[in-house]
Amino acid sequence: MGTTIPELMNEMGVMVFRLSFKNSLITQPSFKSSRPNPVAMGRRGAIGGLFALSFLFVGTAHAHKVNVFAYLEGNQVYVQGYFMDGKKAKKSTVIVYGEKGERLTEGLTNDEGEYVFPVSAKQEVRIVLNAGQGHQAEYVLSTGDMVGDEVSKAGSASAAETMGNQSAVVGGDVDAVVRHAVAAGMMPLAKEIAELKERRSFSDIIGGVGFIAGILGVFAYVKSRKQLK
Amino acid sequence: MHISDGILSGPVLAVGFVGTAIIAGLTLRKMDIEEIPKVSVITAVFFVASLIHVPIGPSSVHLILNGLVGVVLGWRAFPAVLLGIILQAILFGHGGVSVIGVNTLMMGGGALAGYGLWQLRHFVSMGRKEVIFGALAGGGAVLVSGLILSLALVTTGEQFNVMAGAVLLAHIPIIIVEAFVVGAAAGFLARVRPQILAGGNTTPLADRTPA
């Protein structure tokens, strides 16, 4: 949730401060009290202190939305599970479904939040990762072209003569290296895109608040018309 | 604390929607037009609270504040939570559309439980009790939501004891934080503007004769 948080916190902080400042004036209707009520200021300090203190206890993470990402390397599929705050999804159940919804394989992610499984055929697999406590995510990976190439190459290689076989293997090696590099390079990008999709910008939040005011406004309008009748 | 799409089975999702519709219908009854601005503001607070993640070390937390919704809105907390959850699901993919019902039962149920705990203050006479019962409501609401979450996950074949244990363990920090925040907020409101809080002894706005 990266960059917007500090700004958000700042704005919220200023808003809260203004609100409580106004309130402390309201509670003191006397004309003399043109400066903020010292009691209220003290309370605010105490509340802030408690708030800060309470965060010290927060060691274990409160679980957040989980995400899953997968990429193909050779004919192995690497599945990576992680929470939106960057933590790895360890010991999470991964279930892989085939095109027709049949269960292909399943297992647990390791301590790095990774799970690896082999694919043999050209198809689209749906990878579902469950991190427990109601957190689940899925990722659809097309093992289409890449594996198709690999499989057909292997097939032709086995059918070929010794010389042809060797060249096919060399070609295969280069392919594997390139694929490995591309996959490794894509990983952070894919993560970033997933995070961008998730990002709640300040304007989105304000938009939601606008929705709430609007919906309840319509509700109030209907009510008021009924009351007038 | 949201359940994602695709975990629960169809019947459970249906129960969520039906239950939510019934409770929302009941808790919306006889809503006064004067209440709407307050409901609107608190819904916005609830909606925004769970979207703002406060980074702590390598991880981050966000407030839930369903206890505060209960403390301020009373029975109206449920429809407020419903609206907040719908918008979170549609705008931000928090949870998902198919689980709006179950998630509302979970968070709104917690909010109503918070309101119940808050009302217990009438049986106690002591100074500053709003802070204590506000804190109880704030922590209790999250606790009850966690129990409902565990209950919902039992239908997927999890064992209740194990699930509830894991959920509550993960939520201990947020329960403590919520208790502090809601307690402080309730204490502050009780001092500054007590008529905002739900279930007070003051006459409802509608019954008051214009001065």
Short mmCIF file of C-alpha atoms in Angstrom, two decimals:
data_model
loop_
_atom_site.label_atom_id
_atom_site.label_comp_id
_atom_site.label_asym_id
_atom_site.label_seq_id
_atom_site.Cartn_x
_atom_site.Cartn_y
_atom_site.Cartn_z
CA MET A 1 0.00 0.00 0.00
CA GLY A 2 3.23 1.94 -0.24
CA THR A 3 3.49 5.57 -0.99
CA THR A 4 0.10 7.01 -0.27
CA ILE A 5 -0.03 5.97 3.35
CA PRO A 6 2.13 8.68 4.92
CA GLU A 7 0.31 11.44 3.03
CA LEU A 8 -3.00 9.91 3.96
CA MET A 9 -2.02 9.65 7.58
CA ASN A 10 -0.91 13.25 7.54
CA GLU A 11 -4.17 14.46 6.09
CA MET A 12 -6.20 12.37 8.46
CA GLY A 13 -4.14 13.59 11.37
CA VAL A 14 -4.72 17.21 10.45
CA MET A 15 -8.44 16.55 9.99
CA VAL A 16 -8.74 14.82 13.35
CA PHE A 17 -6.80 17.58 15.02
CA ARG A 18 -9.03 20.27 13.54
CA LEU A 19 -12.16 18.39 14.50
CA SER A 20 -11.14 17.84 18.09
CA PHE A 21 -9.89 21.40 18.34
CA LYS A 22 -13.27 22.67 17.20
CA ASN A 23 -15.06 20.38 19.60
CA SER A 24 -12.99 21.49 22.53
CA LEU A 25 -14.01 25.04 21.75
CA ILE A 26 -17.65 24.07 21.52
CA THR A 27 -17.61 22.46 24.93
CA GLN A 28 -16.35 25.70 26.40
CA PRO A 29 -18.90 28.27 25.43
CA SER A 30 -17.26 30.91 27.60
CA PHE A 31 -15.90 33.85 25.65
CA LYS A 32 -12.64 33.83 27.55
CA SER A 33 -11.54 30.45 26.24
CA SER A 34 -10.06 31.51 22.95
CA ARG A 35 -7.23 29.01 23.31
CA PRO A 36 -7.68 25.24 23.20
CA ASN A 37 -8.87 23.57 26.33
CA PRO A 38 -5.77 22.22 28.11
CA VAL A 39 -7.71 19.22 29.39
CA ALA A 40 -8.68 18.26 25.87
CA MET A 41 -5.10 18.73 24.75
CA GLY A 42 -3.92 16.45 27.54
CA ARG A 43 -6.51 13.86 26.60
CA ARG A 44 -5.43 13.99 23.02
CA GLY A 45 -1.87 13.40 24.10
CA ALA A 46 -2.97 10.46 26.23
CA ILE A 47 -5.01 8.97 23.40
CA GLY A 48 -2.12 9.41 21.01
CA GLY A 49 0.19 7.79 23.53
CA LEU A 50 -2.11 4.80 23.99
CA PHE A 51 -2.47 4.49 20.26
CA ALA A 52 1.28 4.51 19.74
CA LEU A 53 1.78 2.13 22.64
CA SER A 54 -0.79 -0.30 21.34
CA PHE A 55 1.18 -0.62 18.12
CA LEU A 56 4.12 -1.96 20.08
CA PHE A 57 2.07 -5.06 20.76
CA VAL A 58 1.41 -5.63 17.13
CA GLY A 59 4.07 -8.18 16.40
CA THR A 60 2.20 -10.81 14.49
CA ALA A 61 0.76 -9.44 11.33
CA HIS A 62 -2.90 -9.00 10.89
CA ALA A 63 -3.61 -11.09 7.84
CA HIS A 64 -4.28 -9.16 4.67
CA LYS A 65 -5.47 -9.85 1.23
CA VAL A 66 -3.40 -12.60 -0.31
CA ASN A 67 -2.17 -12.70 -3.87
CA VAL A 68 -0.82 -15.47 -6.02
CA PHE A 69 1.41 -15.30 -9.04
CA ALA A 70 2.73 -18.11 -11.20
CA TYR A 71 5.17 -18.45 -14.04
CA LEU A 72 6.42 -21.21 -16.22
CA GLU A 73 10.03 -22.32 -16.35
CA GLY A 74 10.66 -25.23 -18.67
CA ASN A 75 7.85 -27.53 -17.77
CA GLN A 76 7.80 -26.56 -14.14
CA VAL A 77 5.27 -24.04 -12.87
CA TYR A 78 6.48 -21.83 -10.05
CA VAL A 79 3.71 -20.54 -7.82
CA GLN A 80 4.40 -17.67 -5.48
CA GLY A 81 1.97 -16.60 -2.77
CA TYR A 82 2.35 -13.34 -0.90
CA PHE A 83 0.29 -10.92 1.13
CA MET A 84 -0.28 -7.41 -0.07
CA ASP A 85 2.05 -6.05 2.58
CA GLY A 86 4.89 -8.09 1.10
CA LYS A 87 4.91 -11.04 3.50
CA LYS A 88 5.30 -14.48 1.93
CA ALA A 89 2.33 -16.82 2.17
CA LYS A 90 4.00 -19.75 3.94
CA LYS A 91 2.39 -23.15 4.38
CA SER A 92 -0.58 -22.18 2.26
CA THR A 93 -2.59 -24.78 0.41
CA VAL A 94 -2.22 -24.68 -3.36
CA ILE A 95 -4.68 -26.54 -5.52
CA VAL A 96 -4.26 -26.67 -9.27
CA TYR A 97 -7.25 -27.22 -11.52
CA GLY A 98 -7.18 -28.13 -15.18
CA GLU A 99 -9.30 -26.74 -17.99
CA LYS A 100 -12.29 -28.91 -17.19
CA GLY A 101 -12.14 -28.10 -13.51
CA GLU A 102 -10.44 -31.37 -12.62
CA ARG A 103 -7.96 -31.33 -9.76
CA LEU A 104 -4.47 -31.81 -11.19
CA THR A 105 -2.28 -31.49 -8.14
CA GLU A 106 -2.14 -29.92 -4.72
CA GLY A 107 0.35 -29.14 -2.00
CA LEU A 108 1.69 -26.62 0.47
CA THR A 109 3.93 -23.63 -0.19
CA ASN A 110 7.36 -23.69 1.45
CA ASP A 111 8.83 -21.07 3.78
CA GLU A 112 9.46 -18.82 0.80
CA GLY A 113 5.81 -18.94 -0.15
CA GLU A 114 6.71 -21.03 -3.19
CA TYR A 115 5.19 -24.13 -4.65
CA VAL A 116 6.46 -25.90 -7.75
CA PHE A 117 4.67 -28.44 -9.88
CA PRO A 118 5.34 -29.97 -13.30
CA VAL A 119 2.99 -29.61 -16.25
CA SER A 120 2.92 -32.12 -19.03
CA ALA A 121 0.27 -30.93 -21.44
CA LYS A 122 -0.65 -27.74 -23.23
CA GLN A 123 -3.56 -26.30 -21.32
CA GLU A 124 -4.79 -23.53 -19.08
CA VAL A 125 -4.42 -24.19 -15.37
CA ARG A 126 -6.21 -22.39 -12.58
CA ILE A 127 -4.05 -22.10 -9.47
CA VAL A 128 -5.93 -21.50 -6.24
CA LEU A 129 -3.99 -20.53 -3.16
CA ASN A 130 -5.64 -20.59 0.24
CA ALA A 131 -3.74 -18.85 3.03
CA GLY A 132 -6.30 -19.81 5.66
CA GLN A 133 -8.74 -17.69 7.65
CA GLY A 134 -10.80 -16.92 4.61
CA HIS A 135 -7.98 -15.58 2.48
CA GLN A 136 -7.85 -17.05 -0.98
CA ALA A 137 -6.62 -15.97 -4.38
CA GLU A 138 -6.31 -17.54 -7.77
CA TYR A 139 -4.23 -17.14 -10.88
CA VAL A 140 -4.86 -18.50 -14.33
CA LEU A 141 -1.76 -19.52 -16.23
CA SER A 142 -1.76 -20.61 -19.82
CA THR A 143 0.84 -23.30 -20.24
CA GLY A 144 -0.01 -23.12 -23.90
CA ASP A 145 2.75 -22.27 -26.37
CA MET A 146 5.79 -22.73 -24.18
CA VAL A 147 5.07 -26.26 -23.06
CA GLY A 148 3.69 -27.13 -26.45
CA ASP A 149 7.05 -26.22 -28.00
CA GLU A 150 8.94 -28.10 -25.35
CA VAL A 151 6.88 -31.23 -25.71
CA SER A 152 6.98 -31.30 -29.49
CA LYS A 153 10.69 -30.59 -29.47
CA ALA A 154 11.30 -33.41 -27.05
CA GLY A 155 9.18 -35.65 -29.21
CA SER A 156 11.02 -34.82 -32.41
CA ALA A 157 14.34 -35.04 -30.62
CA SER A 158 13.72 -38.54 -29.45
CA ALA A 159 12.72 -39.54 -32.94
CA ALA A 160 15.78 -37.94 -34.52
CA GLU A 161 19.24 -39.35 -35.22
CA THR A 162 22.11 -38.77 -32.76
CA MET A 163 23.36 -35.62 -34.51
CA GLY A 164 19.92 -34.10 -34.77
CA ASN A 165 19.27 -35.01 -31.16
CA GLN A 166 22.32 -33.12 -29.98
CA SER A 167 21.42 -29.94 -31.82
CA ALA A 168 17.89 -30.13 -30.50
CA VAL A 169 19.21 -30.42 -26.95
CA VAL A 170 21.51 -27.43 -27.43
CA GLY A 171 18.60 -25.42 -28.86
CA GLY A 172 16.50 -26.52 -25.91
CA ASP A 173 19.17 -25.33 -23.47
CA VAL A 174 19.28 -21.85 -24.93
CA ASP A 175 15.51 -21.72 -24.83
CA ALA A 176 15.46 -22.77 -21.20
CA VAL A 177 18.05 -20.17 -20.26
CA VAL A 178 16.12 -17.42 -22.03
CA ARG A 179 12.88 -18.53 -20.46
CA HIS A 180 14.46 -18.62 -17.04
CA ALA A 181 15.80 -15.10 -17.44
CA VAL A 182 12.53 -13.76 -18.77
CA ALA A 183 10.53 -15.42 -16.02
CA ALA A 184 12.87 -14.12 -13.33
CA GLY A 185 12.74 -10.64 -14.84
CA MET A 186 8.97 -10.66 -15.10
CA MET A 187 8.36 -11.64 -11.50
CA PRO A 188 8.87 -8.19 -9.92
CA LEU A 189 6.95 -6.53 -12.75
CA ALA A 190 4.00 -8.85 -12.34
CA LYS A 191 4.06 -8.21 -8.61
CA GLU A 192 4.11 -4.50 -9.19
CA ILE A 193 1.15 -4.68 -11.57
CA ALA A 194 -0.81 -6.72 -9.04
CA GLU A 195 -0.01 -4.15 -6.38
CA LEU A 196 -0.97 -1.27 -8.64
CA LYS A 197 -4.33 -2.92 -9.24
CA GLU A 198 -4.76 -3.11 -5.49
CA ARG A 199 -3.67 0.37 -4.63
CA ARG A 200 -6.30 2.44 -2.95
CA SER A 201 -5.57 5.97 -3.89
CA PHE A 202 -6.86 8.81 -1.84
CA SER A 203 -9.27 9.77 -4.62
CA ASP A 204 -10.76 6.24 -4.65
CA ILE A 205 -11.45 6.45 -0.95
CA ILE A 206 -12.98 9.90 -1.28
CA GLY A 207 -15.08 8.52 -4.14
CA GLY A 208 -16.39 5.80 -1.84
CA VAL A 209 -17.27 8.35 0.81
CA GLY A 210 -19.11 10.29 -1.87
CA PHE A 211 -21.08 7.15 -2.74
CA ILE A 212 -22.10 6.74 0.88
CA ALA A 213 -23.28 10.34 1.15
CA GLY A 214 -25.10 10.02 -2.16
CA ILE A 215 -26.85 6.73 -1.39
CA LEU A 216 -27.98 7.89 2.04
CA GLY A 217 -28.95 11.21 0.49
CA VAL A 218 -31.30 9.43 -1.91
CA PHE A 219 -32.64 7.44 1.04
CA ALA A 220 -33.28 10.66 2.95
CA TYR A 221 -34.94 12.19 -0.10
CA VAL A 222 -37.35 9.26 -0.48
CA LYS A 223 -38.08 9.36 3.24
CA SER A 224 -38.72 13.08 3.22
CA ARG A 225 -41.15 12.75 0.32
CA LYS A 226 -43.05 10.08 2.19
CA GLN A 227 -43.19 12.23 5.30
CA LEU A 228 -44.49 15.19 3.31
CA LYS A 229 -47.36 13.17 1.87
CA MET B 1 -11.21 -9.54 8.14
CA HIS B 2 -12.98 -10.45 4.96
CA ILE B 3 -13.69 -13.81 3.39
CA SER B 4 -12.58 -13.98 -0.24
CA ASP B 5 -14.62 -15.11 -3.20
CA GLY B 6 -14.58 -18.78 -4.05
CA ILE B 7 -14.09 -20.30 -0.60
CA LEU B 8 -17.60 -20.82 0.67
CA SER B 9 -20.19 -23.06 -0.94
CA GLY B 10 -23.37 -21.81 -2.60
CA PRO B 11 -25.76 -22.60 0.26
CA VAL B 12 -23.55 -20.78 2.78
CA LEU B 13 -23.40 -17.73 0.52
CA ALA B 14 -27.18 -17.86 0.14
CA VAL B 15 -27.64 -18.07 3.90
CA GLY B 16 -25.38 -15.03 4.17
CA PHE B 17 -27.48 -13.00 1.76
CA VAL B 18 -30.81 -14.05 3.26
CA GLY B 19 -29.61 -13.47 6.82
CA THR B 20 -28.20 -10.09 5.89
CA ALA B 21 -31.41 -9.06 4.13
CA ILE B 22 -33.55 -10.04 7.13
CA ILE B 23 -31.37 -8.35 9.73
CA ALA B 24 -30.91 -5.26 7.56
CA GLY B 25 -34.68 -5.06 7.08
CA LEU B 26 -35.31 -5.35 10.82
CA THR B 27 -32.62 -2.90 11.87
CA LEU B 28 -33.65 -0.34 9.25
CA ARG B 29 -37.24 -0.17 10.47
CA LYS B 30 -38.56 3.22 11.49
CA MET B 31 -35.34 4.97 10.66
CA ASP B 32 -35.80 8.62 11.20
CA ILE B 33 -34.73 11.17 8.67
CA GLU B 34 -32.75 12.95 11.41
CA GLU B 35 -30.62 9.86 11.89
CA ILE B 36 -29.42 9.73 8.32
CA PRO B 37 -26.56 12.24 8.53
CA LYS B 38 -25.12 10.42 11.53
CA VAL B 39 -25.43 7.02 9.86
CA SER B 40 -23.84 8.49 6.76
CA VAL B 41 -20.81 9.85 8.60
CA ILE B 42 -20.21 6.69 10.61
CA THR B 43 -20.60 4.51 7.52
CA ALA B 44 -17.93 6.62 5.87
CA VAL B 45 -15.65 6.20 8.91
CA PHE B 46 -16.12 2.43 8.82
CA PHE B 47 -15.58 2.31 5.06
CA VAL B 48 -12.39 4.32 5.19
CA ALA B 49 -10.93 2.71 8.34
CA SER B 50 -10.29 -0.67 6.80
CA LEU B 51 -8.74 0.85 3.68
CA ILE B 52 -6.05 2.78 5.46
CA HIS B 53 -3.17 0.49 6.27
CA VAL B 54 -0.82 1.65 8.93
CA PRO B 55 2.66 0.23 8.33
CA ILE B 56 4.27 -1.37 11.36
CA GLY B 57 7.70 -2.79 10.79
CA PRO B 58 7.62 -5.21 7.90
CA SER B 59 3.87 -5.63 8.12
CA SER B 60 0.84 -3.41 8.41
CA VAL B 61 -2.50 -3.30 10.16
CA HIS B 62 -5.75 -1.58 9.53
CA LEU B 63 -8.56 -0.73 11.90
CA ILE B 64 -11.93 -2.42 11.59
CA LEU B 65 -13.97 -0.11 13.84
CA ASN B 66 -17.17 -2.14 13.69
CA GLY B 67 -17.35 -1.76 17.47
CA LEU B 68 -17.38 2.01 17.08
CA VAL B 69 -20.18 1.72 14.53
CA GLY B 70 -22.20 -0.25 17.09
CA VAL B 71 -21.45 2.18 19.89
CA VAL B 72 -22.55 5.20 17.89
CA LEU B 73 -25.34 3.80 15.72
CA GLY B 74 -26.89 1.05 17.85
CA TRP B 75 -29.17 -1.12 15.72
CA ARG B 76 -28.50 1.05 12.67
CA ALA B 77 -24.95 -0.31 12.74
CA PHE B 78 -25.98 -3.27 10.63
CA PRO B 79 -27.24 -1.40 7.55
CA ALA B 80 -24.26 0.95 7.88
CA VAL B 81 -21.85 -1.99 7.80
CA LEU B 82 -23.77 -3.49 4.89
CA LEU B 83 -23.32 -0.34 2.82
CA GLY B 84 -19.65 -0.12 3.75
CA ILE B 85 -19.03 -3.77 2.80
CA ILE B 86 -20.86 -3.42 -0.51
CA LEU B 87 -18.71 -0.46 -1.48
CA GLN B 88 -15.50 -2.10 -0.30
CA ALA B 89 -16.34 -5.17 -2.37
CA ILE B 90 -17.30 -3.25 -5.50
CA LEU B 91 -14.69 -0.50 -5.44
CA PHE B 92 -11.72 -2.28 -3.93
CA GLY B 93 -12.32 -6.00 -4.27
CA HIS B 94 -12.13 -6.36 -0.49
CA GLY B 95 -13.68 -9.79 -0.08
CA GLY B 96 -15.86 -10.07 -3.15
CA VAL B 97 -19.36 -9.58 -4.44
CA SER B 98 -20.57 -13.14 -3.79
CA VAL B 99 -19.52 -12.95 -0.15
CA ILE B 100 -21.12 -9.59 0.63
CA GLY B 101 -23.85 -11.37 2.62
CA VAL B 102 -21.53 -13.49 4.74
CA ASN B 103 -19.07 -10.65 5.28
CA THR B 104 -21.89 -8.35 6.39
CA LEU B 105 -23.18 -10.95 8.83
CA MET B 106 -19.66 -11.24 10.17
CA MET B 107 -18.80 -7.56 10.53
CA GLY B 108 -22.35 -6.36 11.22
CA GLY B 109 -22.87 -9.15 13.75
CA GLY B 110 -19.73 -7.95 15.49
CA ALA B 111 -21.05 -4.39 15.45
CA LEU B 112 -24.36 -5.43 17.03
CA ALA B 113 -22.46 -7.44 19.65
CA GLY B 114 -20.44 -4.32 20.33
CA TYR B 115 -23.65 -2.38 20.81
CA GLY B 116 -24.86 -5.04 23.27
CA LEU B 117 -21.65 -4.80 25.28
CA TRP B 118 -21.89 -1.02 25.21
CA GLN B 119 -25.43 -1.12 26.61
CA LEU B 120 -24.22 -3.11 29.61
CA ARG B 121 -22.85 0.15 31.00
CA HIS B 122 -26.31 1.02 32.26
CA PHE B 123 -25.95 -1.67 34.92
CA VAL B 124 -22.79 -0.15 36.31
CA SER B 125 -22.38 3.10 38.13
CA MET B 126 -18.92 4.51 38.04
CA GLY B 127 -17.04 7.42 36.57
CA ARG B 128 -15.63 7.25 33.05
CA LYS B 129 -17.50 4.06 32.33
CA GLU B 130 -17.89 5.07 28.69
CA VAL B 131 -14.18 4.49 28.17
CA ILE B 132 -14.31 1.02 29.68
CA PHE B 133 -17.46 -0.11 27.90
CA GLY B 134 -16.35 1.52 24.68
CA ALA B 135 -13.16 -0.52 24.90
CA LEU B 136 -15.17 -3.67 25.64
CA ALA B 137 -17.37 -2.96 22.63
CA GLY B 138 -14.39 -2.24 20.39
CA GLY B 139 -12.52 -5.41 21.31
CA GLY B 140 -15.64 -7.55 21.64
CA ALA B 141 -16.92 -6.61 18.20
CA VAL B 142 -13.75 -7.86 16.53
CA LEU B 143 -13.80 -10.99 18.71
CA VAL B 144 -17.37 -11.83 17.74
CA SER B 145 -16.59 -11.16 14.07
CA GLY B 146 -13.70 -13.58 14.37
CA LEU B 147 -16.00 -16.23 15.84
CA ILE B 148 -18.51 -15.75 13.01
CA LEU B 149 -15.64 -15.99 10.52
CA SER B 150 -14.58 -19.29 12.08
CA LEU B 151 -18.15 -20.51 11.99
CA ALA B 152 -18.41 -19.68 8.28
CA LEU B 153 -15.14 -21.49 7.57
CA VAL B 154 -16.32 -24.58 9.43
CA THR B 155 -18.63 -25.21 6.48
CA THR B 156 -15.55 -25.65 4.28
CA GLY B 157 -14.49 -28.58 6.44
CA GLU B 158 -12.31 -26.78 8.96
CA GLN B 159 -12.63 -27.67 12.61
CA PHE B 160 -14.21 -24.90 14.64
CA ASN B 161 -11.82 -25.08 17.61
CA VAL B 162 -8.73 -25.05 15.43
CA MET B 163 -10.06 -22.33 13.15
CA ALA B 164 -11.33 -20.10 15.93
CA GLY B 165 -8.02 -20.49 17.76
CA ALA B 166 -6.02 -19.49 14.70
CA VAL B 167 -8.30 -16.58 13.83
CA LEU B 168 -8.33 -15.20 17.35
CA LEU B 169 -4.57 -15.59 17.74
CA ALA B 170 -4.04 -13.60 14.54
CA HIS B 171 -6.46 -10.93 15.70
CA ILE B 172 -5.24 -10.39 19.25
CA PRO B 173 -3.22 -7.30 18.24
CA ILE B 174 -6.11 -5.72 16.39
CA ILE B 175 -8.48 -6.50 19.25
CA ILE B 176 -6.19 -4.62 21.62
CA VAL B 177 -5.82 -1.71 19.21
CA GLU B 178 -9.57 -1.52 18.62
CA ALA B 179 -10.26 -1.60 22.35
CA PHE B 180 -7.96 1.39 22.84
CA VAL B 181 -9.30 3.33 19.88
CA VAL B 182 -13.01 2.74 20.47
CA GLY B 183 -12.65 3.24 24.23
CA ALA B 184 -10.90 6.55 23.67
CA ALA B 185 -13.42 7.61 21.04
CA ALA B 186 -16.40 6.70 23.24
CA GLY B 187 -14.91 8.51 26.22
CA PHE B 188 -14.22 11.56 24.11
CA LEU B 189 -17.70 11.62 22.57
CA ALA B 190 -19.34 11.04 25.96
CA ARG B 191 -17.63 14.14 27.24
CA VAL B 192 -17.99 16.35 24.20
CA ARG B 193 -21.26 15.30 22.63
CA PRO B 194 -22.99 12.48 24.53
CA GLN B 195 -26.15 12.59 22.44
CA ILE B 196 -24.19 11.19 19.48
CA LEU B 197 -23.69 7.85 21.24
CA ALA B 198 -26.28 5.10 20.89
CA GLY B 199 -28.51 3.88 23.67
CA GLY B 200 -28.10 6.88 25.94
CA ASN B 201 -30.69 8.00 28.42
CA THR B 202 -31.47 11.15 26.49
CA THR B 203 -34.75 11.32 24.64
CA PRO B 204 -34.49 10.48 20.95
CA LEU B 205 -34.18 13.40 18.64
CA ALA B 206 -37.59 12.80 17.14
CA ASP B 207 -39.46 12.88 20.47
CA ARG B 208 -37.94 16.12 21.55
CA THR B 209 -40.19 19.12 21.39
CA PRO B 210 -38.58 22.01 19.60
CA ALA B 211 -37.21 24.45 22.15
#
